[in-house]
Coordinates of C-alpha atoms and ligand atoms in Angstrom, one line a residue:
X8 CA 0.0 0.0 0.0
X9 CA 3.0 2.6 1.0
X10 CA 4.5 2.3 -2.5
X11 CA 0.5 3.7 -3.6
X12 CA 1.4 7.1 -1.8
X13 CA 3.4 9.8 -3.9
X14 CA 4.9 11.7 -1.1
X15 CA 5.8 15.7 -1.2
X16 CA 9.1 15.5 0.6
X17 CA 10.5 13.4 -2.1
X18 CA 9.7 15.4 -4.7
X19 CA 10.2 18.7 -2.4
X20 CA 13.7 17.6 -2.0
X21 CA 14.9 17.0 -5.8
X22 CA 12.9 20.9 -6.7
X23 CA 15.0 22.5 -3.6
X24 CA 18.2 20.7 -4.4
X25 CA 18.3 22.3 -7.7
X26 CA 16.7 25.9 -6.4
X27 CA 19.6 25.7 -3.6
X28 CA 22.1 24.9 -6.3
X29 CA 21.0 28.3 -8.2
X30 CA 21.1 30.3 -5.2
X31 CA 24.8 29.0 -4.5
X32 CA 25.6 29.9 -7.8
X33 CA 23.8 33.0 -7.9
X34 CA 26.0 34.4 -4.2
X35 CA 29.3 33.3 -5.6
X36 CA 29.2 34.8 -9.0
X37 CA 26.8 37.9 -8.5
X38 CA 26.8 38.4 -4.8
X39 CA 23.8 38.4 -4.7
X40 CA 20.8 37.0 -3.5
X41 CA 17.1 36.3 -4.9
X42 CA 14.3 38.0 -2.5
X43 CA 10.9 37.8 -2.2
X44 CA 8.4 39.5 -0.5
X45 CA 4.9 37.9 1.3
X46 CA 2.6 40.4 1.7
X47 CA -0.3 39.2 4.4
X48 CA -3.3 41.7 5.4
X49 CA -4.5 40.9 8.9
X50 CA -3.9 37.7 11.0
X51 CA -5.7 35.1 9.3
X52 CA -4.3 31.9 11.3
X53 CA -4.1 29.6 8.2
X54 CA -2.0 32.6 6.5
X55 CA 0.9 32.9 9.8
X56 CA 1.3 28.7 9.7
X57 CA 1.7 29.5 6.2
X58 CA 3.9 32.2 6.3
X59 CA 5.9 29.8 8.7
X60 CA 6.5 27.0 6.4
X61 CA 7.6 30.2 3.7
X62 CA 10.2 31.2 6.4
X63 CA 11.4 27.7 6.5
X64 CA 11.7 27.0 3.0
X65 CA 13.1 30.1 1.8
X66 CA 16.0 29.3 4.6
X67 CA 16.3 25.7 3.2
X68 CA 17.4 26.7 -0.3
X69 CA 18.7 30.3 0.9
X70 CA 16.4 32.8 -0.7
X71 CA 15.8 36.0 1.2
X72 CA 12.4 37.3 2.2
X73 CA 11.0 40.4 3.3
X74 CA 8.1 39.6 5.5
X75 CA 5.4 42.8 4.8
X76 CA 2.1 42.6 7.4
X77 CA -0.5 44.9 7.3
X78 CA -3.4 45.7 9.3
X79 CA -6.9 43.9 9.1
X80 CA -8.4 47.2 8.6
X81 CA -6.1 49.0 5.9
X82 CA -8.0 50.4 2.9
X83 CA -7.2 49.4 -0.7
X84 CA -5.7 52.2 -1.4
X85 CA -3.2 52.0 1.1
X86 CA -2.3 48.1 0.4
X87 CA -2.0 49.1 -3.2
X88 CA 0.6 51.8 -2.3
X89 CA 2.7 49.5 -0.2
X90 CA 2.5 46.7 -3.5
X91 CA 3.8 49.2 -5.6
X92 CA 6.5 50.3 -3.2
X93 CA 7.6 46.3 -3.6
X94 CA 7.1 46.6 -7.5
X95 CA 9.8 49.2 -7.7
X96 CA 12.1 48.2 -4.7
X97 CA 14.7 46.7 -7.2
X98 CA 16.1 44.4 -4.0
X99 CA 12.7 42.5 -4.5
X100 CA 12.9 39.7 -7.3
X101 CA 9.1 38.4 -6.6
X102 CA 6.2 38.9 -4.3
X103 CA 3.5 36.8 -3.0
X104 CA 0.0 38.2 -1.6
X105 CA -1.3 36.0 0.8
X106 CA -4.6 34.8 0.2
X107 CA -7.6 35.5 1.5
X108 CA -7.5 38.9 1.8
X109 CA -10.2 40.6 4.1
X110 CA -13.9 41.2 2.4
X111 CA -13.5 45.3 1.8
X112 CA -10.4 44.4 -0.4
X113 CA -11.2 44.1 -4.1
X114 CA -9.3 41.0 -5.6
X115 CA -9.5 42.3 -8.8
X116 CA -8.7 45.4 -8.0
X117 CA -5.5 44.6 -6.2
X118 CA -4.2 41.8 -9.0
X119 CA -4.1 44.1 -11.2
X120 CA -1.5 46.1 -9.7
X121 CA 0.9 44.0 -9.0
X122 CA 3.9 43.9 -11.5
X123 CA 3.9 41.1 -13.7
X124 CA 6.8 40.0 -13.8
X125 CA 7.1 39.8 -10.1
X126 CA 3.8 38.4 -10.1
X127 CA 5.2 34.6 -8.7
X128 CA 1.8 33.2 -8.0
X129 CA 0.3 34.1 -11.7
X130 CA -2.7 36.4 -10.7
X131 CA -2.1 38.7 -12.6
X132 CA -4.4 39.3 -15.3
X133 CA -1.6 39.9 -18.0
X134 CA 0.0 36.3 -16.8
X135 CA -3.2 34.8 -17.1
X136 CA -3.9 35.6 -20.3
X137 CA 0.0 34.4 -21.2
X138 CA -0.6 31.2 -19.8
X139 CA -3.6 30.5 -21.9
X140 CA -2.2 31.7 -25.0
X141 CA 1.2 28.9 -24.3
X142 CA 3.2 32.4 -23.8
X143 CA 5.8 32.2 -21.0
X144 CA 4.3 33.9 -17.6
X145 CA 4.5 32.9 -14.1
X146 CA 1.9 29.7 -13.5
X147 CA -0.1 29.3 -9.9
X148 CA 2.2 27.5 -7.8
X149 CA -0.9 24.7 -6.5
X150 CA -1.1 24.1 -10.4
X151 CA 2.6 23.4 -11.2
X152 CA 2.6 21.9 -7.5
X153 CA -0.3 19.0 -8.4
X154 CA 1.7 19.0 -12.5
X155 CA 4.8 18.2 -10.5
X156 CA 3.4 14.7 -9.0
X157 CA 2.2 13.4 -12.4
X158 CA 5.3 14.0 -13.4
X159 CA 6.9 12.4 -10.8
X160 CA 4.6 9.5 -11.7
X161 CA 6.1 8.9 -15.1
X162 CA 2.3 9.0 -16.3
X163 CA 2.8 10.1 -20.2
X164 CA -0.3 12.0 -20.7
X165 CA -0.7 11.8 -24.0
X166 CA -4.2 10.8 -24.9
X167 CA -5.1 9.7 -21.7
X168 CA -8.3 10.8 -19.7
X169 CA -7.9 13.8 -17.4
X170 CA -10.9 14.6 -14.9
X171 CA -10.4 18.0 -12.8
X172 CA -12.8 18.1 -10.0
X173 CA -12.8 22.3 -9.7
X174 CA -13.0 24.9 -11.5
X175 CA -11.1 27.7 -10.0
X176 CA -8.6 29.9 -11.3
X177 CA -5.9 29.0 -9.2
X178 CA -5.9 25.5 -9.6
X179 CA -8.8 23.5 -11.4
X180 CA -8.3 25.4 -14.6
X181 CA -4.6 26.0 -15.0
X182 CA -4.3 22.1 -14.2
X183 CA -7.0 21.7 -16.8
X184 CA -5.2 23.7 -19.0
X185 CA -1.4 22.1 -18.4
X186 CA -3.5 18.9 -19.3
X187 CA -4.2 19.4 -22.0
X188 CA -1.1 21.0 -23.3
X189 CA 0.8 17.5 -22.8
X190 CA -2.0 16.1 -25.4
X191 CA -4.4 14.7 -22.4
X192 CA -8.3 14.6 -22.7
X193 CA -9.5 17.2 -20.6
X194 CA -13.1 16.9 -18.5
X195 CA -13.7 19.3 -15.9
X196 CA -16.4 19.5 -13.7
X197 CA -17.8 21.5 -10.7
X198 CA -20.6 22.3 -8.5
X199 CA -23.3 22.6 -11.1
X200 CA -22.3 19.5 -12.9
X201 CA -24.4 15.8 -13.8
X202 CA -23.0 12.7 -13.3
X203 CA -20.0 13.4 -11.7
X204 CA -19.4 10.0 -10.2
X205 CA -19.3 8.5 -13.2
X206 CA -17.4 10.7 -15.6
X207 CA -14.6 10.8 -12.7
X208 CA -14.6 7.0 -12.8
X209 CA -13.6 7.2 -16.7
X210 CA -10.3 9.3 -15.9
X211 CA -6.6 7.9 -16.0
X212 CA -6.0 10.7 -14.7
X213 CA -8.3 12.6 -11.2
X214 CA -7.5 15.5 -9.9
X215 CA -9.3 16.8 -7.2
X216 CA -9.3 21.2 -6.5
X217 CA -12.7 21.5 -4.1
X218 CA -12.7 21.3 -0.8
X219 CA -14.7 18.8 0.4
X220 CA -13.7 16.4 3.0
X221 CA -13.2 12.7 1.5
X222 CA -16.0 13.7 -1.2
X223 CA -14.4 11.0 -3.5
X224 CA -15.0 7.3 -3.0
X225 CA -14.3 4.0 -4.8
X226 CA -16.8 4.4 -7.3
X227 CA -15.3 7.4 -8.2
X228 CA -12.2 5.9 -9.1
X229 CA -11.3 4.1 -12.2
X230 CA -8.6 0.7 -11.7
X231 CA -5.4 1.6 -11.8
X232 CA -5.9 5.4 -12.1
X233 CA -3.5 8.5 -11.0
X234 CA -5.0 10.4 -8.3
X235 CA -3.8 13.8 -7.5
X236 CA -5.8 15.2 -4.3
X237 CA -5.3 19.1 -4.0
X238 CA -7.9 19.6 -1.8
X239 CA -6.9 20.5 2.2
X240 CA -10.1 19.7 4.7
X241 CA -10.8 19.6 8.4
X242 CA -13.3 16.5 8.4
X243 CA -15.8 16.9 11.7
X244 CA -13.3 15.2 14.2
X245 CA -10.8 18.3 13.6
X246 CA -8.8 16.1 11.4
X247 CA -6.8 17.2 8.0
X248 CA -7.5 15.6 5.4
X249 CA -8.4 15.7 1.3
X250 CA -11.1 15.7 -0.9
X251 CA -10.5 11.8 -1.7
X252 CA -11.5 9.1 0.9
X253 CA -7.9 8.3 1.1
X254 CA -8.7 4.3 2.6
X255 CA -11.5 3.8 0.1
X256 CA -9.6 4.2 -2.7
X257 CA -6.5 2.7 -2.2
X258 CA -7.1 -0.5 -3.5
X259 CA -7.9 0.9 -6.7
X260 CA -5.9 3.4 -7.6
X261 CA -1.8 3.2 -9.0
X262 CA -1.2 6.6 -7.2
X263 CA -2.7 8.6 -4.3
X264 CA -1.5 12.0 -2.8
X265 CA -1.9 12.4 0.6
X266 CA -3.4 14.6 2.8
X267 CA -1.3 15.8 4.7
X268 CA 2.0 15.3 2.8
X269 CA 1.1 15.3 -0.8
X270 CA 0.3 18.1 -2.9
X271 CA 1.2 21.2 -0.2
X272 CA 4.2 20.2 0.4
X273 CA 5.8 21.6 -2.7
X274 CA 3.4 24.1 -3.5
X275 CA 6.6 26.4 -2.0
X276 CA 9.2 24.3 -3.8
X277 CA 7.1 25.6 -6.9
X278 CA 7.1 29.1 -5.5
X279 CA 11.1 28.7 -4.5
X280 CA 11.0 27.7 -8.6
X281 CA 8.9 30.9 -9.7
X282 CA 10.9 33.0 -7.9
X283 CA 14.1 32.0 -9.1
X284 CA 12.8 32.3 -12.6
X285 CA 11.7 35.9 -11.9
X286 CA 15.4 36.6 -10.5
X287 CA 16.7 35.4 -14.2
X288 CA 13.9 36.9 -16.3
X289 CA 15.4 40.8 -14.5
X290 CA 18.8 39.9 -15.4
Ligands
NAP304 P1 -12.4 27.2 -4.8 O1 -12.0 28.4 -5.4 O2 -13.4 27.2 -3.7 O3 -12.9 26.2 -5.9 C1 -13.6 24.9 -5.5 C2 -14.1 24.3 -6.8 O4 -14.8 23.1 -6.4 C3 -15.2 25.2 -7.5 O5 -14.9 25.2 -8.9 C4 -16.5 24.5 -7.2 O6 -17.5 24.6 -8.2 C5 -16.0 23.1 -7.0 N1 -17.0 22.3 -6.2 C6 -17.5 22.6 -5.0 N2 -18.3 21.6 -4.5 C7 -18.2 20.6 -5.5 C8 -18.8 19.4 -5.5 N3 -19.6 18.9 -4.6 N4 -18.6 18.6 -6.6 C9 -17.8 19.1 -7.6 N5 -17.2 20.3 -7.6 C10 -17.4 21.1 -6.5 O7 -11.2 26.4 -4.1 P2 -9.6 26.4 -4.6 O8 -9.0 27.7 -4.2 O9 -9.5 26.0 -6.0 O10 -9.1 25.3 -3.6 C11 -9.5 24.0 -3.7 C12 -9.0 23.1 -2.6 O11 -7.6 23.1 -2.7 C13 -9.3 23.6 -1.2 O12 -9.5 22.5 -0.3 C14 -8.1 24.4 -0.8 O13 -7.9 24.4 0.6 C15 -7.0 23.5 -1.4 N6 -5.7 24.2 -1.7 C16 -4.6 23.5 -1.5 C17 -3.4 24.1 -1.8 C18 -2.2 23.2 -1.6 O14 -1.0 23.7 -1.7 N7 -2.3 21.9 -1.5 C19 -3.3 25.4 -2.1 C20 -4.4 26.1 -2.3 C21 -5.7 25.5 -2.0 P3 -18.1 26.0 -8.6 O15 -17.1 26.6 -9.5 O16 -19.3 25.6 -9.4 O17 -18.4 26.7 -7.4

């Protein structure tokens, strides 16, 4: 059953080796460092045990980070001066927003002002539209995060049956997308679709971006199929866990992702990645 389970750390490890590598590189020959900058509004606790596996990882492969908190309450304006102070500060390779921000902050608003090409998690509109047009941009990092493990899985995509359970813009349709760029058969489907049960049981390929604790069972799951769960729950004992019923599936499956231990865990290896690309696109 053990050999089932695609772990992060495995993959974390080979992604930071060669990010740490750069960084080596990067002191000895420029003097000089790659930085980013997390930008958090308020004290959402999932954001600060966030921000705390960011610290560590930015330590592991020796990136700097500027660490740039702001008040629950600060307007929009005042968040979108302090972005723009980061888009000009030429110390500052990349920058991350933490997400969510607070209700009175417009989204849309505030995506739009961050630089693109600092833009490491891909929100920008102007990366967006890059990415769907196969033009280089920076990707969301959950997206090249769950593209990393089938990968890892030496699964050749190539006409194969993809399922993405979610439809968001951060990860259901980017993975959707990346799909279907390595020549997959790409079915998504969401809240508002029919059948779902049964058009998830026809993929090679599942990958799950809801948020719904152990929403996918057996008969879900086709023999033998790749299962890449992106979804991070608290089920009703206080427990974390994914969006597939992890000891339902495993006799049918080749692959399964954790949760905890799958797909999160190198969500930051992919940001480590951005980041360092951003660093070479300004030189
Ligand atoms: P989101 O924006 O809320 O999107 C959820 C998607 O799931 C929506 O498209 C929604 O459909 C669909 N959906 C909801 N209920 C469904 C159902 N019963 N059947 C089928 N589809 C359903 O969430 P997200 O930001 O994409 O995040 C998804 C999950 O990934 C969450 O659990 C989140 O915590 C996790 N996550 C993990 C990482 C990581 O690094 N592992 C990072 C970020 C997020 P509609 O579009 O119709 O509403």
């Amino acid at each position: 059953m053990e050999n089932k389970y695609l772990y992060g750390k495995d993959i974390a490890e080979i992604v930071d080796n060669e990010t740490q590598a750069f960084v080596e590189e990067c002191k000895k020959k420029n003097k000089k460092t790659p930085k980013i900058a997390n930008l958090s509004v308020g004290n959402d606790p999932a954001s600060a045990s966030y921000e705390k596996g960011l610290i560590k990882k930015c330590e592991k492969v020796g990136v700097d980070l500027e660490k740039v908190q702001l008040k629950e309450d600060v307007s929009e304006i005042e968040l979108i001066r302090v972005l723009h102070q980061l888009n000009q500060n030429s110390q500052i390779d990349g920058i991350l927003i933490q997400m969510p921000l607070p209700n009175h902050i417009n989204l849309n608003r505030v995506r739009n002002e961050i630089n693109p090409d600092k833009d490491l998690d891909g929100i920008h509109p102007i990366n967006a539209g890059r990415f769907y047009q196969g033009l280089p941009c920076f990707v969301p990092c959950t997206a090249l995060s769950a593209m990393e493990f089938i990968h890892h899985s030496n699964t050749d995509l190539e006409g194969k049956q993809v399922v993405v359970v979610g439809r968001s813009n951060v990860i259901g349709k980017p993975v959707a997308q990346m799909c279907l760029n390595e020549h997959a058969s790409v079915t998504i489907v969401h809240s508002k679709s029919h059948n779902i049960e049964e058009i998830c049981s026809r993929a090679d390929v599942l990958i799950s971006a809801v948020g719904k604790a152990r929403l996918i069972k057996k008969e879900w799951v086709k023999k033998d199929a790749v299962v890449i769960d992106v979804g991070v729950n608290v089920d009703e004992n206080g427990k974390l866990c994914g969006d597939v019923d992890e000891a339902d599936v495993m006799d049918k499956v080749k692959y399964l992702t954790p949760v905890p231990k799958g797909v999160g865990v190198v969500t930051n290896s992919m940001l480590m990645r951005n980041l360092i690309q951003a660093y070479k696109n300004r030189r």
